[in-house]
Amino acid sequence: MNLRRRIALEANRLRNHNLQQLHPLRQLFWECTLRCNVHCRHCGSDCKHEAEQADMPREDFFCVLDSIARKCNPKDVFVILSGGEPLMRDDLEACGQGIKERGFTWGMVTNGLFLSKERFEALRQAGLCSVAISLDGLQDNHNWLRCHPESFKRASEAIDLLISDGTIKYDVVTCVNQRNYSQLNDIKEYLIHKGVSDWRLFPIFPVGRAAKEELLQLPNEKFRGLLNFIRETRREGRIRVNYSCEGYLGDYEGDVRDWLFRCAAGVTVGSVLIDGSIGACTSIRSDYSQGNIYHDDFMDVWENRYQQHRHREWMKRDACKDCRHWRYCEGNGLHLRTADGRLLVCHMKKLKDEI
């Protein structure tokens, strides 16, 4: 590792430790539904068209926002609606309006299937200001992953809506797997041709349905190939591309995303899950909940719990115990840990071909 990268990582390490001490809430995810209009092969939460867990009443979530507003400036906390598929909620506009009226900005994560022009305009009027939308390959591979024959067409149309509107911040998210890996350059050209400005690429980690499909995880050489593709695309400068937030990447740090690695779960990122559980990043599927909104005050939990998220010495076990990368990695993303603390994916081992 060159000196410049090491200095940057040292500064990033100090910044991360400072944030762990201060833990300012900056993003709040709301898992507003577990219903979904597709049946993705890689779903981490096993969402269905008719979920066993009912949608959370919006008034219950509004109580959380009121708790936050008593301690924080709402303008400093960005609310992200996730699922399931948020557009399954008929009252999504009312949800957004209530968030907006309380002074918070909000966005959503969507597959775009139900994002008609009329609904988009209604959501925009309700304060929608950010969208992350999934496009997981060209038509065949996207529809294969999403298990819906219209998924690619509707996602592509939804992206066109976002581009033509010009007022909503957005990015296109691609889950990279063995089927679409060879298409990465074609996907890039497709997005550039459409006028997409921001593209974010994720590997798929083995949780939920994804744990059962070998084709969804990249072997080591393709994982390295993905990072090399991102690095070269960033050097081209024709589209702004980032690797996802997960995972410490060693010599790739500073080359494949606009920030250096940090796991913000429970540090600047909190969440309210469908059953009221108070958590962190919604990518964490193991049970690291810190309380429940139905018997705990959210901000009391945020200020006084989350010790597993903010003090990571407990992760220094097993493969991490004597690892020379611990100083900058500190156990990788928490979403890559099982409930008993076992590490599911080590990016440095993948990069060094040790698995």
Tab-separated table of C-alpha atoms in Angstrom:
chain	number	residue	atom	x	y	z
A	1	MET	CA	0.000	0.000	0.000
A	2	ASN	CA	1.411	3.349	-0.998
A	3	LEU	CA	2.015	6.143	1.502
A	4	ARG	CA	-0.704	8.420	0.153
A	5	ARG	CA	-3.400	5.748	0.564
A	6	ARG	CA	-2.178	4.848	4.040
A	7	ILE	CA	-2.315	8.497	5.158
A	8	ALA	CA	-5.856	8.789	3.792
A	9	LEU	CA	-6.902	5.599	5.597
A	10	GLU	CA	-5.400	6.855	8.864
A	11	ALA	CA	-7.364	10.096	8.571
A	12	ASN	CA	-10.497	8.116	7.723
A	13	ARG	CA	-9.950	5.871	10.733
A	14	LEU	CA	-9.778	8.871	13.079
A	15	ARG	CA	-12.893	10.357	11.492
A	16	ASN	CA	-14.789	7.081	11.892
A	17	HIS	CA	-13.821	6.796	15.560
A	18	ASN	CA	-14.950	10.366	16.135
A	19	LEU	CA	-18.298	9.609	14.503
A	20	GLN	CA	-18.681	6.510	16.667
A	21	GLN	CA	-18.327	8.705	19.734
A	22	LEU	CA	-20.656	11.446	18.481
A	23	HIS	CA	-23.052	9.169	16.524
A	24	PRO	CA	-25.065	11.957	14.861
A	25	LEU	CA	-28.204	10.528	13.252
A	26	ARG	CA	-28.043	11.377	9.551
A	27	GLN	CA	-30.091	8.668	7.799
A	28	LEU	CA	-33.194	6.837	8.980
A	29	PHE	CA	-34.537	3.871	7.036
A	30	TRP	CA	-38.190	2.947	7.375
A	31	GLU	CA	-39.046	-0.599	6.334
A	32	CYS	CA	-42.585	0.507	5.577
A	33	THR	CA	-43.811	-2.764	4.035
A	34	LEU	CA	-42.711	-6.338	3.403
A	35	ARG	CA	-45.084	-6.669	0.457
A	36	CYS	CA	-43.480	-6.751	-2.965
A	37	ASN	CA	-44.646	-6.949	-6.577
A	38	VAL	CA	-41.722	-9.107	-7.694
A	39	HIS	CA	-40.063	-12.205	-6.232
A	40	CYS	CA	-36.339	-11.505	-6.486
A	41	ARG	CA	-33.949	-14.418	-6.303
A	42	HIS	CA	-31.594	-12.467	-4.037
A	43	CYS	CA	-34.114	-11.000	-1.557
A	44	GLY	CA	-32.625	-10.855	1.922
A	45	SER	CA	-35.952	-10.468	3.707
A	46	ASP	CA	-38.087	-12.972	1.748
A	47	CYS	CA	-40.670	-10.354	0.733
A	48	LYS	CA	-43.937	-11.520	-0.808
A	49	HIS	CA	-46.969	-10.040	-2.529
A	50	GLU	CA	-49.028	-10.724	0.593
A	51	ALA	CA	-46.679	-10.475	3.564
A	52	GLU	CA	-47.381	-12.140	6.895
A	53	GLN	CA	-46.490	-8.870	8.643
A	54	ALA	CA	-48.940	-6.025	7.992
A	55	ASP	CA	-47.656	-2.640	6.837
A	56	MET	CA	-46.740	-0.337	9.695
A	57	PRO	CA	-49.370	2.406	10.137
A	58	ARG	CA	-47.839	5.686	9.070
A	59	GLU	CA	-48.928	7.382	12.308
A	60	ASP	CA	-46.707	4.983	14.257
A	61	PHE	CA	-43.696	6.025	12.209
A	62	PHE	CA	-44.637	9.679	12.528
A	63	CYS	CA	-44.303	9.266	16.308
A	64	VAL	CA	-40.693	8.228	15.718
A	65	LEU	CA	-40.069	11.355	13.666
A	66	ASP	CA	-41.607	13.481	16.407
A	67	SER	CA	-39.217	11.864	18.894
A	68	ILE	CA	-36.265	12.661	16.632
A	69	ALA	CA	-37.403	16.247	16.055
A	70	ARG	CA	-37.302	16.908	19.802
A	71	LYS	CA	-33.554	16.203	19.810
A	72	CYS	CA	-32.363	16.835	16.240
A	73	ASN	CA	-32.899	19.324	13.466
A	74	PRO	CA	-35.153	17.434	11.000
A	75	LYS	CA	-33.194	18.977	8.128
A	76	ASP	CA	-30.142	16.987	9.261
A	77	VAL	CA	-31.888	13.586	9.066
A	78	PHE	CA	-32.734	12.043	5.705
A	79	VAL	CA	-35.567	9.478	5.735
A	80	ILE	CA	-35.403	6.555	3.270
A	81	LEU	CA	-38.478	4.394	2.641
A	82	SER	CA	-37.619	0.801	1.857
A	83	GLY	CA	-39.331	-2.578	1.846
A	84	GLY	CA	-40.376	-4.789	0.303
A	85	GLU	CA	-41.494	-2.365	-2.327
A	86	PRO	CA	-42.664	1.017	-0.995
A	87	LEU	CA	-44.909	1.571	-4.025
A	88	MET	CA	-47.106	-1.308	-2.809
A	89	ARG	CA	-48.482	1.113	-0.201
A	90	ASP	CA	-51.574	2.944	-1.443
A	91	ASP	CA	-50.919	5.638	1.155
A	92	LEU	CA	-47.305	6.253	0.161
A	93	GLU	CA	-48.090	9.832	-0.835
A	94	ALA	CA	-49.666	10.445	2.587
A	95	CYS	CA	-46.578	8.915	4.215
A	96	GLY	CA	-44.343	11.273	2.258
A	97	GLN	CA	-46.539	14.257	3.002
A	98	GLY	CA	-46.395	13.556	6.736
A	99	ILE	CA	-42.613	13.249	6.611
A	100	LYS	CA	-42.365	16.491	4.646
A	101	GLU	CA	-44.685	18.385	7.018
A	102	ARG	CA	-42.424	17.442	9.931
A	103	GLY	CA	-39.477	19.094	8.221
A	104	PHE	CA	-37.639	15.953	7.081
A	105	THR	CA	-36.496	15.233	3.538
A	106	TRP	CA	-37.173	11.763	2.184
A	107	GLY	CA	-36.453	9.319	-0.588
A	108	MET	CA	-37.164	5.717	-1.458
A	109	VAL	CA	-35.617	2.506	-2.752
A	110	THR	CA	-37.742	0.978	-5.530
A	111	ASN	CA	-37.795	-1.555	-8.343
A	112	GLY	CA	-39.791	0.967	-10.409
A	113	LEU	CA	-42.499	-1.487	-11.477
A	114	PHE	CA	-45.364	0.704	-10.206
A	115	LEU	CA	-43.752	4.099	-10.814
A	116	SER	CA	-46.171	5.559	-13.373
A	117	LYS	CA	-45.894	9.163	-14.514
A	118	GLU	CA	-48.970	10.097	-12.466
A	119	ARG	CA	-47.713	8.434	-9.312
A	120	PHE	CA	-44.278	9.954	-9.704
A	121	GLU	CA	-45.787	13.436	-9.921
A	122	ALA	CA	-47.930	12.795	-6.815
A	123	LEU	CA	-44.903	11.589	-4.860
A	124	ARG	CA	-42.863	14.556	-6.002
A	125	GLN	CA	-45.591	16.870	-4.711
A	126	ALA	CA	-45.455	14.957	-1.402
A	127	GLY	CA	-41.764	15.820	-1.032
A	128	LEU	CA	-39.949	12.966	-2.756
A	129	CYS	CA	-36.405	14.159	-3.412
A	130	SER	CA	-34.315	10.998	-3.878
A	131	VAL	CA	-34.740	7.597	-5.554
A	132	ALA	CA	-32.514	4.537	-5.720
A	133	ILE	CA	-33.808	2.347	-8.539
A	134	SER	CA	-32.693	-1.159	-9.457
A	135	LEU	CA	-31.558	-2.292	-12.898
A	136	ASP	CA	-29.769	-5.613	-12.679
A	137	GLY	CA	-28.647	-6.226	-16.221
A	138	LEU	CA	-30.160	-5.993	-19.664
A	139	GLN	CA	-33.607	-7.434	-20.228
A	140	ASP	CA	-33.058	-11.191	-19.912
A	141	ASN	CA	-30.782	-11.068	-16.890
A	142	HIS	CA	-32.727	-8.355	-15.077
A	143	ASN	CA	-36.025	-10.213	-15.506
A	144	TRP	CA	-34.330	-13.478	-14.466
A	145	LEU	CA	-33.130	-11.949	-11.192
A	146	ARG	CA	-36.416	-10.135	-10.493
A	147	CYS	CA	-38.617	-13.066	-11.634
A	148	HIS	CA	-41.012	-10.767	-13.473
A	149	PRO	CA	-41.384	-10.493	-17.288
A	150	GLU	CA	-42.165	-6.740	-17.242
A	151	SER	CA	-39.572	-5.730	-14.675
A	152	PHE	CA	-36.863	-4.496	-17.060
A	153	LYS	CA	-39.289	-2.529	-19.220
A	154	ARG	CA	-40.914	-0.783	-16.263
A	155	ALA	CA	-37.607	-0.084	-14.489
A	156	SER	CA	-36.209	1.419	-17.687
A	157	GLU	CA	-39.304	3.612	-18.083
A	158	ALA	CA	-39.034	4.722	-14.450
A	159	ILE	CA	-35.397	5.708	-15.001
A	160	ASP	CA	-36.494	7.784	-18.004
A	161	LEU	CA	-39.017	9.566	-15.750
A	162	LEU	CA	-36.281	10.469	-13.275
A	163	ILE	CA	-33.928	11.680	-15.988
A	164	SER	CA	-36.543	13.798	-17.758
A	165	ASP	CA	-37.791	15.358	-14.494
A	166	GLY	CA	-34.347	16.636	-13.500
A	167	THR	CA	-35.347	17.707	-9.965
A	168	ILE	CA	-34.981	14.363	-8.149
A	169	LYS	CA	-31.595	13.067	-7.054
A	170	TYR	CA	-31.308	9.441	-8.124
A	171	ASP	CA	-28.946	6.614	-8.817
A	172	VAL	CA	-29.299	3.306	-10.633
A	173	VAL	CA	-28.339	0.296	-8.546
A	174	THR	CA	-27.082	-2.964	-10.057
A	175	CYS	CA	-26.655	-6.204	-8.128
A	176	VAL	CA	-23.754	-7.943	-9.845
A	177	ASN	CA	-23.885	-11.724	-10.131
A	178	GLN	CA	-22.426	-14.434	-12.354
A	179	ARG	CA	-25.129	-14.034	-15.001
A	180	ASN	CA	-24.808	-10.292	-15.556
A	181	TYR	CA	-21.060	-10.006	-14.876
A	182	SER	CA	-20.165	-10.402	-18.565
A	183	GLN	CA	-22.703	-7.670	-19.418
A	184	LEU	CA	-21.195	-4.943	-17.251
A	185	ASN	CA	-19.805	-2.973	-20.171
A	186	ASP	CA	-23.071	-3.333	-22.100
A	187	ILE	CA	-25.060	-2.166	-19.074
A	188	LYS	CA	-22.707	0.810	-18.743
A	189	GLU	CA	-23.222	1.801	-22.366
A	190	TYR	CA	-26.989	1.358	-22.047
A	191	LEU	CA	-27.116	3.653	-19.021
A	192	ILE	CA	-24.845	6.264	-20.587
A	193	HIS	CA	-27.007	6.251	-23.731
A	194	LYS	CA	-30.101	6.861	-21.592
A	195	GLY	CA	-28.401	9.784	-19.868
A	196	VAL	CA	-27.959	8.203	-16.420
A	197	SER	CA	-25.557	10.217	-14.276
A	198	ASP	CA	-25.019	7.965	-11.220
A	199	TRP	CA	-24.568	4.200	-11.055
A	200	ARG	CA	-23.932	2.084	-7.961
A	201	LEU	CA	-22.830	-1.559	-8.111
A	202	PHE	CA	-23.326	-4.168	-5.398
A	203	PRO	CA	-22.171	-7.726	-5.038
A	204	ILE	CA	-24.816	-10.016	-3.528
A	205	PHE	CA	-24.101	-11.423	-0.085
A	206	PRO	CA	-25.340	-14.899	0.967
A	207	VAL	CA	-28.345	-14.093	3.158
A	208	GLY	CA	-32.032	-14.909	2.647
A	209	ARG	CA	-32.896	-16.363	-0.741
A	210	ALA	CA	-29.440	-15.428	-2.055
A	211	ALA	CA	-27.844	-18.047	0.203
A	212	LYS	CA	-29.505	-20.769	-1.874
A	213	GLU	CA	-28.338	-19.705	-5.352
A	214	GLU	CA	-24.681	-20.208	-6.204
A	215	LEU	CA	-24.956	-18.096	-9.364
A	216	LEU	CA	-25.674	-15.008	-7.288
A	217	GLN	CA	-22.271	-14.828	-5.581
A	218	LEU	CA	-19.207	-13.774	-7.526
A	219	PRO	CA	-16.168	-16.060	-7.375
A	220	ASN	CA	-12.965	-14.343	-6.359
A	221	GLU	CA	-11.619	-13.594	-9.822
A	222	LYS	CA	-14.914	-11.988	-10.866
A	223	PHE	CA	-15.073	-9.992	-7.646
A	224	ARG	CA	-11.650	-8.565	-8.481
A	225	GLY	CA	-12.835	-8.073	-12.055
A	226	LEU	CA	-15.809	-6.058	-10.803
A	227	LEU	CA	-13.541	-3.727	-8.836
A	228	ASN	CA	-11.211	-3.325	-11.819
A	229	PHE	CA	-14.196	-2.520	-14.037
A	230	ILE	CA	-15.380	0.160	-11.622
A	231	ARG	CA	-11.893	1.650	-11.334
A	232	GLU	CA	-11.502	1.868	-15.107
A	233	THR	CA	-15.013	3.282	-15.567
A	234	ARG	CA	-14.277	5.986	-12.995
A	235	ARG	CA	-11.093	6.865	-14.881
A	236	GLU	CA	-13.099	7.164	-18.123
A	237	GLY	CA	-15.344	9.741	-16.480
A	238	ARG	CA	-18.381	9.117	-18.710
A	239	ILE	CA	-20.663	8.074	-15.836
A	240	ARG	CA	-20.255	8.515	-12.096
A	241	VAL	CA	-19.943	4.990	-10.728
A	242	ASN	CA	-19.389	3.741	-7.191
A	243	TYR	CA	-18.917	0.405	-5.553
A	244	SER	CA	-21.418	-0.058	-2.731
A	245	CYS	CA	-20.667	0.874	0.860
A	246	GLU	CA	-19.993	-2.679	2.017
A	247	GLY	CA	-16.589	-4.008	2.781
A	248	TYR	CA	-13.011	-2.837	3.273
A	249	LEU	CA	-11.105	-3.181	-0.023
A	250	GLY	CA	-7.422	-2.639	0.780
A	251	ASP	CA	-5.522	-1.280	-2.221
A	252	TYR	CA	-8.792	-0.510	-4.010
A	253	GLU	CA	-9.766	2.012	-1.323
A	254	GLY	CA	-9.970	5.481	-2.841
A	255	ASP	CA	-10.238	4.079	-6.375
A	256	VAL	CA	-13.722	2.539	-6.612
A	257	ARG	CA	-15.996	4.862	-4.633
A	258	ASP	CA	-16.204	8.475	-3.564
A	259	TRP	CA	-15.496	7.657	0.069
A	260	LEU	CA	-13.225	5.396	2.076
A	261	PHE	CA	-14.710	2.402	3.854
A	262	ARG	CA	-16.859	2.875	6.887
A	263	CYS	CA	-19.763	0.919	8.303
A	264	ALA	CA	-22.231	3.639	9.297
A	265	ALA	CA	-24.775	1.213	10.771
A	266	GLY	CA	-25.738	2.462	14.213
A	267	VAL	CA	-23.223	5.310	13.909
A	268	THR	CA	-25.003	7.707	11.559
A	269	VAL	CA	-27.628	5.301	10.162
A	270	GLY	CA	-30.653	4.007	12.035
A	271	SER	CA	-33.801	2.176	11.013
A	272	VAL	CA	-37.318	1.267	12.015
A	273	LEU	CA	-38.256	-2.209	10.801
A	274	ILE	CA	-41.704	-3.452	9.882
A	275	ASP	CA	-42.460	-4.856	13.351
A	276	GLY	CA	-41.238	-1.720	15.126
A	277	SER	CA	-37.745	-3.043	15.849
A	278	ILE	CA	-35.160	-0.289	16.145
A	279	GLY	CA	-32.139	-1.211	14.097
A	280	ALA	CA	-29.453	0.235	11.867
A	281	CYS	CA	-28.838	-0.356	8.165
A	282	THR	CA	-31.686	-2.431	6.698
A	283	SER	CA	-29.137	-4.628	4.919
A	284	ILE	CA	-28.497	-6.199	8.333
A	285	ARG	CA	-30.711	-9.269	8.338
A	286	SER	CA	-29.347	-10.819	11.530
A	287	ASP	CA	-30.977	-9.667	14.747
A	288	TYR	CA	-29.047	-6.673	16.025
A	289	SER	CA	-32.156	-4.736	17.037
A	290	GLN	CA	-31.742	-2.332	19.938
A	291	GLY	CA	-35.336	-1.911	21.033
A	292	ASN	CA	-38.828	-1.436	19.650
A	293	ILE	CA	-40.776	1.753	18.973
A	294	TYR	CA	-43.862	0.275	20.630
A	295	HIS	CA	-42.220	0.269	24.059
A	296	ASP	CA	-39.058	2.405	23.641
A	297	ASP	CA	-38.443	6.021	22.712
A	298	PHE	CA	-36.407	6.007	19.504
A	299	MET	CA	-34.028	8.801	20.455
A	300	ASP	CA	-33.401	7.344	23.898
A	301	VAL	CA	-32.373	4.122	22.180
A	302	TRP	CA	-30.250	5.994	19.626
A	303	GLU	CA	-28.382	7.947	22.272
A	304	ASN	CA	-27.818	5.158	24.783
A	305	ARG	CA	-27.615	1.797	23.019
A	306	TYR	CA	-25.972	0.512	19.794
A	307	GLN	CA	-22.816	-0.494	21.648
A	308	GLN	CA	-22.195	-3.441	19.285
A	309	HIS	CA	-22.270	-1.016	16.366
A	310	ARG	CA	-20.062	1.696	17.862
A	311	HIS	CA	-17.474	-0.397	19.732
A	312	ARG	CA	-16.220	-3.116	17.462
A	313	GLU	CA	-13.615	-4.861	19.566
A	314	TRP	CA	-16.004	-7.813	19.984
A	315	MET	CA	-15.583	-8.522	16.266
A	316	LYS	CA	-11.870	-9.183	16.628
A	317	ARG	CA	-12.284	-12.942	16.681
A	318	ASP	CA	-11.866	-15.915	14.370
A	319	ALA	CA	-10.281	-14.757	11.072
A	320	CYS	CA	-10.249	-11.135	12.267
A	321	LYS	CA	-8.333	-11.885	15.472
A	322	ASP	CA	-4.804	-11.538	14.078
A	323	CYS	CA	-5.597	-9.904	10.733
A	324	ARG	CA	-3.207	-7.131	9.719
A	325	HIS	CA	-6.072	-5.290	8.006
A	326	TRP	CA	-8.064	-4.886	11.228
A	327	ARG	CA	-6.843	-1.312	11.773
A	328	TYR	CA	-8.821	-0.035	8.783
A	329	CYS	CA	-11.425	-2.771	8.369
A	330	GLU	CA	-12.574	-3.302	11.984
A	331	GLY	CA	-14.510	-6.414	11.132
A	332	ASN	CA	-16.130	-5.359	7.832
A	333	GLY	CA	-19.768	-4.325	7.437
A	334	LEU	CA	-22.103	-5.459	10.198
A	335	HIS	CA	-24.573	-6.789	7.611
A	336	LEU	CA	-21.941	-9.440	6.811
A	337	ARG	CA	-22.142	-10.863	10.355
A	338	THR	CA	-24.462	-13.568	11.617
A	339	ALA	CA	-26.422	-12.988	14.821
A	340	ASP	CA	-23.709	-14.822	16.795
A	341	GLY	CA	-20.980	-12.642	15.268
A	342	ARG	CA	-19.604	-15.006	12.628
A	343	LEU	CA	-18.213	-13.203	9.562
A	344	LEU	CA	-19.922	-14.347	6.344
A	345	VAL	CA	-17.703	-12.529	3.822
A	346	CYS	CA	-14.151	-11.199	4.105
A	347	HIS	CA	-13.342	-9.001	1.139
A	348	MET	CA	-9.609	-9.121	1.766
A	349	LYS	CA	-9.639	-12.914	1.580
A	350	LYS	CA	-11.560	-12.709	-1.677
A	351	LEU	CA	-9.064	-10.221	-3.068
A	352	LYS	CA	-6.147	-12.419	-2.052
A	353	ASP	CA	-7.891	-15.587	-3.314
A	354	GLU	CA	-7.798	-17.278	0.092
A	355	ILE	CA	-11.337	-18.719	-0.131
